[in-house]
mmCIF file of C-alpha atoms in Angstrom:
data_model
loop_
_atom_site.group_PDB
_atom_site.id
_atom_site.type_symbol
_atom_site.label_atom_id
_atom_site.label_comp_id
_atom_site.label_asym_id
_atom_site.label_seq_id
_atom_site.Cartn_x
_atom_site.Cartn_y
_atom_site.Cartn_z
ATOM 1 C CA MET A 1 -11.063 -15.445 -13.637
ATOM 2 C CA ASN A 2 -7.758 -13.162 -13.630
ATOM 3 C CA VAL A 3 -7.775 -10.195 -15.192
ATOM 4 C CA SER A 4 -5.192 -7.037 -16.587
ATOM 5 C CA LEU A 5 -3.909 -4.995 -13.452
ATOM 6 C CA LEU A 6 -5.702 -1.682 -15.133
ATOM 7 C CA GLU A 7 -8.700 -3.459 -14.941
ATOM 8 C CA TYR A 8 -8.097 -4.580 -11.211
ATOM 9 C CA LEU A 9 -7.041 -0.832 -10.350
ATOM 10 C CA GLN A 10 -10.546 0.649 -12.604
ATOM 11 C CA VAL A 11 -12.793 -0.311 -9.837
ATOM 12 C CA GLY A 12 -13.879 1.820 -6.977
ATOM 13 C CA PRO A 13 -14.920 1.859 -3.753
ATOM 14 C CA PRO A 14 -18.713 2.851 -2.819
ATOM 15 C CA LEU A 15 -19.469 6.163 -1.591
ATOM 16 C CA LEU A 16 -18.428 6.105 2.297
ATOM 17 C CA PRO A 17 -20.365 8.488 4.619
ATOM 18 C CA ILE A 18 -19.686 11.009 7.066
ATOM 19 C CA ALA A 19 -21.775 11.252 9.570
ATOM 20 C CA PRO A 20 -22.973 15.263 10.141
ATOM 21 C CA ASN A 21 -21.181 17.236 12.495
ATOM 22 C CA PRO A 22 -19.015 14.671 14.086
ATOM 23 C CA GLY A 23 -17.424 17.411 15.518
ATOM 24 C CA TYR A 24 -13.042 16.358 15.954
ATOM 25 C CA SER A 25 -12.096 13.791 16.995
ATOM 26 C CA LYS A 26 -8.907 13.518 19.138
ATOM 27 C CA GLU A 27 -8.051 10.765 18.087
ATOM 28 C CA ASN A 28 -6.823 12.156 15.014
ATOM 29 C CA THR A 29 -2.958 11.827 14.539
ATOM 30 C CA LYS A 30 -0.925 14.925 15.404
ATOM 31 C CA ASN A 31 3.339 15.109 14.884
ATOM 32 C CA ALA A 32 3.761 17.675 16.649
ATOM 33 C CA LYS A 33 6.967 18.563 13.828
ATOM 34 C CA TYR A 34 5.515 19.495 11.562
ATOM 35 C CA ASN A 35 2.550 21.554 11.637
ATOM 36 C CA ALA A 36 0.021 24.891 9.197
ATOM 37 C CA ARG A 37 2.793 26.606 9.870
ATOM 38 C CA ASP A 38 6.572 24.857 8.768
ATOM 39 C CA ILE A 39 3.934 25.021 4.776
ATOM 40 C CA THR A 40 5.455 27.866 2.887
ATOM 41 C CA SER A 41 3.837 28.088 -0.101
ATOM 42 C CA VAL A 42 1.106 25.922 -2.017
ATOM 43 C CA GLY A 43 1.061 25.444 -5.677
ATOM 44 C CA TYR A 44 -0.631 22.782 -8.799
ATOM 45 C CA TRP A 45 0.587 19.885 -9.342
ATOM 46 C CA SER A 46 -0.829 20.377 -13.112
ATOM 47 C CA ILE A 47 1.296 17.173 -14.543
ATOM 48 C CA PHE A 48 -0.685 14.875 -12.267
ATOM 49 C CA ASN A 49 -3.758 14.441 -13.882
ATOM 50 C CA LEU A 50 -5.516 11.773 -16.274
ATOM 51 C CA ALA A 51 -4.519 12.565 -19.920
ATOM 52 C CA THR A 52 -0.250 12.702 -17.951
ATOM 53 C CA ILE A 53 -0.458 9.929 -15.659
ATOM 54 C CA THR A 54 -1.986 8.542 -18.894
ATOM 55 C CA ALA A 55 0.498 9.096 -21.406
ATOM 56 C CA GLN A 56 3.317 8.013 -19.159
ATOM 57 C CA ILE A 57 1.337 5.233 -16.951
ATOM 58 C CA THR A 58 1.261 3.998 -20.882
ATOM 59 C CA ALA A 59 5.041 4.675 -21.552
ATOM 60 C CA GLN A 60 6.548 3.797 -18.313
ATOM 61 C CA TYR A 61 4.029 1.074 -17.347
ATOM 62 C CA GLY A 62 2.004 -0.127 -19.754
ATOM 63 C CA ASN A 63 3.722 -3.858 -20.499
ATOM 64 C CA ILE A 64 2.980 -4.171 -16.768
ATOM 65 C CA LEU A 65 -0.654 -2.507 -16.795
ATOM 66 C CA ALA A 66 -1.093 -5.344 -19.035
ATOM 67 C CA GLY A 67 0.851 -7.683 -18.157
ATOM 68 C CA ALA A 68 0.996 -9.019 -15.602
ATOM 69 C CA THR A 69 -2.720 -10.526 -14.044
ATOM 70 C CA LEU A 70 -4.200 -10.661 -10.399
ATOM 71 C CA PRO A 71 -7.669 -12.428 -10.074
ATOM 72 C CA SER A 72 -10.677 -10.434 -10.379
ATOM 73 C CA GLU A 73 -12.078 -9.322 -6.319
ATOM 74 C CA PRO A 74 -14.719 -7.077 -6.732
ATOM 75 C CA MET A 75 -15.419 -4.610 -3.302
ATOM 76 C CA PRO A 76 -17.009 -5.648 -0.647
ATOM 77 C CA ALA A 77 -20.721 -4.648 -1.352
ATOM 78 C CA SER A 78 -22.015 -4.381 2.203
ATOM 79 C CA PRO A 79 -22.978 -1.811 2.958
ATOM 80 C CA PRO A 80 -20.251 1.336 4.180
ATOM 81 C CA GLN A 81 -20.340 2.285 7.614
ATOM 82 C CA VAL A 82 -20.204 5.911 8.937
ATOM 83 C CA LEU A 83 -16.967 7.672 8.923
ATOM 84 C CA THR A 84 -16.549 9.324 12.599
ATOM 85 C CA SER A 85 -13.074 9.624 12.380
ATOM 86 C CA GLU A 86 -8.999 8.925 11.424
ATOM 87 C CA THR A 87 -9.885 5.375 12.869
ATOM 88 C CA SER A 88 -13.207 5.154 11.140
ATOM 89 C CA PHE A 89 -11.416 5.977 7.675
ATOM 90 C CA ARG A 90 -7.938 4.227 8.137
ATOM 91 C CA ASN A 91 -10.272 0.813 8.406
ATOM 92 C CA ARG A 92 -12.252 2.160 5.733
ATOM 93 C CA PHE A 93 -9.544 2.685 3.973
ATOM 94 C CA THR A 94 -7.648 -1.351 4.582
ATOM 95 C CA LEU A 95 -10.864 -2.309 3.770
ATOM 96 C CA TYR A 96 -11.689 -1.658 0.033
ATOM 97 C CA LEU A 97 -8.299 -0.635 -0.956
ATOM 98 C CA ASP A 98 -5.298 -1.270 0.914
ATOM 99 C CA SER A 99 -5.227 -5.270 -0.052
ATOM 100 C CA ARG A 100 -6.085 -4.496 -3.450
ATOM 101 C CA ILE A 101 -3.631 -1.671 -3.758
ATOM 102 C CA ARG A 102 -0.354 -4.027 -2.279
ATOM 103 C CA ARG A 103 -1.315 -6.491 -4.793
ATOM 104 C CA SER A 104 -0.933 -5.120 -7.388
ATOM 105 C CA LEU A 105 2.905 -2.927 -6.471
ATOM 106 C CA ARG A 106 3.351 -6.934 -5.906
ATOM 107 C CA ALA A 107 2.048 -8.264 -9.112
ATOM 108 C CA GLY A 108 3.583 -5.407 -10.657
ATOM 109 C CA PHE A 109 7.183 -5.913 -9.395
ATOM 110 C CA GLN A 110 6.186 -9.882 -9.946
ATOM 111 C CA TRP A 111 6.667 -9.566 -13.777
ATOM 112 C CA LEU A 112 9.600 -6.846 -13.350
ATOM 113 C CA LEU A 113 10.865 -9.923 -11.992
ATOM 114 C CA SER A 114 10.028 -12.083 -14.295
ATOM 115 C CA GLN A 115 10.844 -10.110 -17.679
ATOM 116 C CA ASN A 116 14.451 -8.686 -16.123
ATOM 117 C CA SER A 117 13.698 -5.762 -15.397
ATOM 118 C CA ILE A 118 13.085 -5.024 -11.934
ATOM 119 C CA ASP A 119 16.902 -3.665 -11.314
ATOM 120 C CA GLY A 120 16.882 -0.112 -9.617
ATOM 121 C CA ASN A 121 12.851 -0.439 -8.686
ATOM 122 C CA SER A 122 12.059 -1.059 -4.531
ATOM 123 C CA VAL A 123 9.094 -0.971 -2.534
ATOM 124 C CA SER A 124 7.830 2.030 -0.285
ATOM 125 C CA MET A 125 5.255 2.595 0.965
ATOM 126 C CA ALA A 126 3.224 5.633 1.596
ATOM 127 C CA VAL A 127 1.523 7.406 4.376
ATOM 128 C CA ILE A 128 -2.645 6.810 4.571
ATOM 129 C CA LYS A 129 -4.140 10.950 6.359
ATOM 130 C CA THR A 130 -7.113 11.754 6.276
ATOM 131 C CA GLY A 131 -7.872 16.490 6.450
ATOM 132 C CA LYS A 132 -8.772 18.130 9.378
ATOM 133 C CA SER A 133 -12.659 18.568 7.622
ATOM 134 C CA SER A 134 -14.308 15.995 7.718
ATOM 135 C CA ASP A 135 -17.678 17.612 7.882
ATOM 136 C CA ARG A 136 -17.143 19.357 4.783
ATOM 137 C CA PRO A 137 -20.536 19.014 3.009
ATOM 138 C CA TRP A 138 -18.554 17.186 -0.712
ATOM 139 C CA HIS A 139 -18.090 13.893 -2.032
ATOM 140 C CA CYS A 140 -15.055 12.105 0.044
ATOM 141 C CA GLU A 141 -11.410 12.525 -2.949
ATOM 142 C CA LEU A 142 -8.223 11.292 -2.616
ATOM 143 C CA VAL A 143 -5.692 14.415 -3.091
ATOM 144 C CA ALA A 144 -1.295 14.275 -4.016
ATOM 145 C CA ILE A 145 0.758 15.547 -2.791
ATOM 146 C CA ARG A 146 3.999 16.762 -3.209
ATOM 147 C CA ARG A 147 6.689 18.021 -1.314
ATOM 148 C CA LEU A 148 9.317 20.216 -4.119
ATOM 149 C CA ASP A 149 11.801 20.551 -1.241
ATOM 150 C CA GLY A 150 12.986 21.129 2.036
ATOM 151 C CA ASN A 151 12.261 24.507 3.041
ATOM 152 C CA GLY A 152 8.054 23.699 2.824
ATOM 153 C CA ASN A 153 7.025 23.914 -0.366
ATOM 154 C CA LEU A 154 4.650 21.991 -1.315
ATOM 155 C CA GLU A 155 1.783 21.320 -4.779
ATOM 156 C CA LEU A 156 -2.035 19.682 -4.565
ATOM 157 C CA SER A 157 -2.948 17.622 -6.933
ATOM 158 C CA ASP A 158 -6.454 18.268 -8.900
ATOM 159 C CA SER A 159 -9.021 15.483 -7.367
ATOM 160 C CA ILE A 160 -9.689 12.597 -7.513
ATOM 161 C CA PRO A 161 -13.186 11.162 -6.326
ATOM 162 C CA TRP A 162 -13.234 8.526 -3.817
ATOM 163 C CA GLU A 163 -15.980 6.295 -5.827
ATOM 164 C CA THR A 164 -14.382 7.425 -9.329
ATOM 165 C CA HIS A 165 -14.627 3.333 -11.683
ATOM 166 C CA GLY A 166 -13.338 3.085 -15.058
ATOM 167 C CA SER A 167 -12.466 -0.123 -17.047
ATOM 168 C CA ALA A 168 -9.527 -1.868 -19.484
ATOM 169 C CA THR A 169 -11.637 -0.425 -22.814
ATOM 170 C CA HIS A 170 -12.080 2.831 -20.854
ATOM 171 C CA PRO A 171 -9.471 3.480 -18.525
ATOM 172 C CA VAL A 172 -10.111 6.946 -15.659
ATOM 173 C CA LEU A 173 -7.723 7.794 -12.821
ATOM 174 C CA THR A 174 -9.519 6.142 -10.216
ATOM 175 C CA VAL A 175 -7.856 6.579 -6.287
ATOM 176 C CA ALA A 176 -6.145 2.742 -6.956
ATOM 177 C CA LEU A 177 -4.307 4.167 -10.254
ATOM 178 C CA ALA A 178 -3.150 7.044 -8.666
ATOM 179 C CA LEU A 179 -2.563 5.136 -5.896
ATOM 180 C CA TRP A 180 -0.570 2.707 -7.294
ATOM 181 C CA TYR A 181 1.055 4.779 -9.650
ATOM 182 C CA ILE A 182 2.870 6.368 -6.768
ATOM 183 C CA GLY A 183 4.244 3.393 -5.710
ATOM 184 C CA MET A 184 5.459 2.490 -8.564
ATOM 185 C CA LEU A 185 7.273 6.064 -8.657
ATOM 186 C CA ALA A 186 8.501 5.851 -5.255
ATOM 187 C CA SER A 187 10.111 2.456 -5.941
ATOM 188 C CA ASP A 188 12.617 4.065 -8.876
ATOM 189 C CA ASN A 189 15.770 4.546 -7.579
ATOM 190 C CA ARG A 190 16.719 6.286 -10.257
ATOM 191 C CA ASN A 191 14.712 8.182 -12.271
ATOM 192 C CA TRP A 192 12.108 9.868 -8.375
ATOM 193 C CA PHE A 193 12.591 11.015 -5.297
ATOM 194 C CA LEU A 194 11.556 13.817 -3.294
ATOM 195 C CA PRO A 195 14.138 16.255 -2.033
#
């Protein structure tokens, strides 16, 4: 059974159990060219929220979310394994969201192409990075980070709980919808860019 792209992006993965006090994994990636000292200010990305994104999605992407369809795809039902490192998070992300985001972006671009509306859009991929505090007591979440300039000024969005889910009739800002939205923003070569 096919569902709208919006409904496809309303699923939420299961809550991921985190190993208690796993210590800091030596497997976590680091970048020698960039570290915390390079961040000069952190602000609030106030417009990255459900109300603003819903308004922008409806205005800019509503036709895609309603018009593009995909085969319904439930989340894997097996209980998730415990997270112990960045590698285990990457594996869970791949299992629960990577293919879903890729398929949803592909469906969106195919729909744009079928409507002769793809002008100015190109596909771009994002980087998935875990925070250092994998032993924190709260649930897993997505926090979108926007670089304002090349001088270390960043903005952080409100967090989106990992397991958030909604429906096509009562949509919510899920991790899948947020990542799809970031992918669509990144593909818009005319109206959106990062410094």
